[in-house]
Amino acid sequence: MSVTYKRSSPYFNTNVVNNKYLDVLNYRKIPANRGDIEYMITETYKYRPDLMAFDLYQDVNLWWVFMARNPNTLRDPIFDFATGTTIYIPNKDTVNSALGL
């Protein structure tokens, strides 16, 4: 049985060892784009990148995209997603293109 991950998964490019174990995470890149929006996280999305991913991309599984686009700001994709933190939000076309969706 071969293990594969969906293109929307942060593990899509990470190898699986012996069809059982996930290898060291191979981070996927979300490139900077002129259309990215600078955004200060509000109380609505505090610790909830999944909610923001749903509202922006209609897919809660893309919660990790914000960390991939802001690696120096969001080292912990959940607890660094705090009220008052400023991040760049990639537009839907950039995300779809980068992930092959």
PDB file of C-alpha atoms in Angstrom:
ATOM      1  CA  MET A   1       0.000   0.000   0.000  1.00  0.00           C
ATOM      2  CA  SER A   2       1.503   3.319  -1.060  1.00  0.00           C
ATOM      3  CA  VAL A   3       0.842   6.438   0.990  1.00  0.00           C
ATOM      4  CA  THR A   4       0.183   9.653  -0.897  1.00  0.00           C
ATOM      5  CA  TYR A   5      -0.989  13.031   0.280  1.00  0.00           C
ATOM      6  CA  LYS A   6      -3.303  15.471  -1.470  1.00  0.00           C
ATOM      7  CA  ARG A   7      -1.810  18.498  -3.205  1.00  0.00           C
ATOM      8  CA  SER A   8      -3.399  20.694  -0.512  1.00  0.00           C
ATOM      9  CA  SER A   9      -1.428  18.896   2.212  1.00  0.00           C
ATOM     10  CA  PRO A  10       1.770  20.337   3.708  1.00  0.00           C
ATOM     11  CA  TYR A  11       3.179  16.777   3.449  1.00  0.00           C
ATOM     12  CA  PHE A  12       2.687  16.400  -0.323  1.00  0.00           C
ATOM     13  CA  ASN A  13       6.438  16.770  -1.067  1.00  0.00           C
ATOM     14  CA  THR A  14       7.600  14.813   1.997  1.00  0.00           C
ATOM     15  CA  ASN A  15       8.800  11.259   1.449  1.00  0.00           C
ATOM     16  CA  VAL A  16       7.186   8.282   3.125  1.00  0.00           C
ATOM     17  CA  VAL A  17       9.647   5.657   4.405  1.00  0.00           C
ATOM     18  CA  ASN A  18       8.732   1.965   4.073  1.00  0.00           C
ATOM     19  CA  ASN A  19       5.144   2.990   3.219  1.00  0.00           C
ATOM     20  CA  LYS A  20       4.690   3.643   6.942  1.00  0.00           C
ATOM     21  CA  TYR A  21       6.611   6.613   8.267  1.00  0.00           C
ATOM     22  CA  LEU A  22       6.648  10.222   7.253  1.00  0.00           C
ATOM     23  CA  ASP A  23      10.202  11.400   6.617  1.00  0.00           C
ATOM     24  CA  VAL A  24      11.531  14.796   7.701  1.00  0.00           C
ATOM     25  CA  LEU A  25       9.075  17.464   6.592  1.00  0.00           C
ATOM     26  CA  ASN A  26       9.973  19.010   3.250  1.00  0.00           C
ATOM     27  CA  TYR A  27       8.356  22.448   3.493  1.00  0.00           C
ATOM     28  CA  ARG A  28       6.421  23.598   0.485  1.00  0.00           C
ATOM     29  CA  LYS A  29       7.055  27.114  -0.781  1.00  0.00           C
ATOM     30  CA  ILE A  30       4.403  29.749  -1.302  1.00  0.00           C
ATOM     31  CA  PRO A  31       6.083  32.529  -3.290  1.00  0.00           C
ATOM     32  CA  ALA A  32       5.735  36.213  -2.526  1.00  0.00           C
ATOM     33  CA  ASN A  33       3.559  38.019  -5.023  1.00  0.00           C
ATOM     34  CA  ARG A  34       2.708  41.665  -5.649  1.00  0.00           C
ATOM     35  CA  GLY A  35      -0.936  40.774  -5.018  1.00  0.00           C
ATOM     36  CA  ASP A  36      -0.273  39.589  -1.447  1.00  0.00           C
ATOM     37  CA  ILE A  37      -2.173  41.473   1.229  1.00  0.00           C
ATOM     38  CA  GLU A  38      -0.569  42.692   4.426  1.00  0.00           C
ATOM     39  CA  TYR A  39      -2.996  41.757   7.206  1.00  0.00           C
ATOM     40  CA  MET A  40      -3.056  42.105  10.989  1.00  0.00           C
ATOM     41  CA  ILE A  41      -4.664  39.033  12.560  1.00  0.00           C
ATOM     42  CA  THR A  42      -7.886  39.885  14.406  1.00  0.00           C
ATOM     43  CA  GLU A  43      -9.599  38.199  17.324  1.00  0.00           C
ATOM     44  CA  THR A  44     -11.830  36.340  14.835  1.00  0.00           C
ATOM     45  CA  TYR A  45      -8.876  34.284  13.580  1.00  0.00           C
ATOM     46  CA  LYS A  46      -6.817  34.090  16.799  1.00  0.00           C
ATOM     47  CA  TYR A  47      -5.134  30.635  16.764  1.00  0.00           C
ATOM     48  CA  ARG A  48      -7.410  29.612  13.868  1.00  0.00           C
ATOM     49  CA  PRO A  49      -5.582  29.655  10.529  1.00  0.00           C
ATOM     50  CA  ASP A  50      -8.026  26.956   9.426  1.00  0.00           C
ATOM     51  CA  LEU A  51     -10.919  29.422   9.654  1.00  0.00           C
ATOM     52  CA  MET A  52      -9.040  32.019   7.653  1.00  0.00           C
ATOM     53  CA  ALA A  53      -8.102  29.401   5.056  1.00  0.00           C
ATOM     54  CA  PHE A  54     -11.749  28.446   4.714  1.00  0.00           C
ATOM     55  CA  ASP A  55     -12.882  32.061   4.396  1.00  0.00           C
ATOM     56  CA  LEU A  56     -10.211  32.892   1.792  1.00  0.00           C
ATOM     57  CA  TYR A  57      -9.659  29.628  -0.076  1.00  0.00           C
ATOM     58  CA  GLN A  58     -12.779  27.583   0.786  1.00  0.00           C
ATOM     59  CA  ASP A  59     -10.479  24.824   2.104  1.00  0.00           C
ATOM     60  CA  VAL A  60      -9.597  24.381   5.795  1.00  0.00           C
ATOM     61  CA  ASN A  61      -6.734  22.072   4.773  1.00  0.00           C
ATOM     62  CA  LEU A  62      -4.760  25.083   3.534  1.00  0.00           C
ATOM     63  CA  TRP A  63      -4.217  26.384   7.094  1.00  0.00           C
ATOM     64  CA  TRP A  64      -0.456  25.859   6.706  1.00  0.00           C
ATOM     65  CA  VAL A  65      -0.193  28.233   3.703  1.00  0.00           C
ATOM     66  CA  PHE A  66       0.097  31.260   6.014  1.00  0.00           C
ATOM     67  CA  MET A  67       3.097  29.737   7.802  1.00  0.00           C
ATOM     68  CA  ALA A  68       4.717  28.814   4.484  1.00  0.00           C
ATOM     69  CA  ARG A  69       4.297  32.390   3.202  1.00  0.00           C
ATOM     70  CA  ASN A  70       5.428  33.972   6.530  1.00  0.00           C
ATOM     71  CA  PRO A  71       8.117  31.599   7.882  1.00  0.00           C
ATOM     72  CA  ASN A  72       9.924  34.269   9.913  1.00  0.00           C
ATOM     73  CA  THR A  73       6.711  35.482  11.578  1.00  0.00           C
ATOM     74  CA  LEU A  74       4.783  32.239  12.048  1.00  0.00           C
ATOM     75  CA  ARG A  75       7.238  29.639  13.320  1.00  0.00           C
ATOM     76  CA  ASP A  76       4.390  27.855  15.121  1.00  0.00           C
ATOM     77  CA  PRO A  77       1.480  27.832  12.670  1.00  0.00           C
ATOM     78  CA  ILE A  78      -1.147  27.821  15.419  1.00  0.00           C
ATOM     79  CA  PHE A  79       0.101  29.694  18.481  1.00  0.00           C
ATOM     80  CA  ASP A  80       1.960  32.386  16.525  1.00  0.00           C
ATOM     81  CA  PHE A  81      -1.334  33.069  14.696  1.00  0.00           C
ATOM     82  CA  ALA A  82      -2.188  35.559  17.426  1.00  0.00           C
ATOM     83  CA  THR A  83      -4.194  38.758  17.502  1.00  0.00           C
ATOM     84  CA  GLY A  84      -2.087  41.725  16.400  1.00  0.00           C
ATOM     85  CA  THR A  85       0.439  39.697  14.382  1.00  0.00           C
ATOM     86  CA  THR A  86       0.950  41.096  10.879  1.00  0.00           C
ATOM     87  CA  ILE A  87       1.304  38.582   8.053  1.00  0.00           C
ATOM     88  CA  TYR A  88       1.152  38.503   4.271  1.00  0.00           C
ATOM     89  CA  ILE A  89      -1.786  36.635   2.790  1.00  0.00           C
ATOM     90  CA  PRO A  90      -1.223  35.117  -0.652  1.00  0.00           C
ATOM     91  CA  ASN A  91      -4.098  35.435  -3.082  1.00  0.00           C
ATOM     92  CA  LYS A  92      -6.015  32.352  -4.154  1.00  0.00           C
ATOM     93  CA  ASP A  93      -4.469  32.260  -7.653  1.00  0.00           C
ATOM     94  CA  THR A  94      -0.933  32.245  -6.202  1.00  0.00           C
ATOM     95  CA  VAL A  95      -1.813  29.409  -3.833  1.00  0.00           C
ATOM     96  CA  ASN A  96      -3.500  27.358  -6.550  1.00  0.00           C
ATOM     97  CA  SER A  97      -0.554  27.854  -8.895  1.00  0.00           C
ATOM     98  CA  ALA A  98       2.109  27.041  -6.285  1.00  0.00           C
ATOM     99  CA  LEU A  99       0.313  23.880  -5.161  1.00  0.00           C
ATOM    100  CA  GLY A 100      -0.906  22.747  -8.561  1.00  0.00           C
ATOM    101  CA  LEU A 101      -4.563  22.881  -7.541  1.00  0.00           C
TER     102      LEU A 101
END
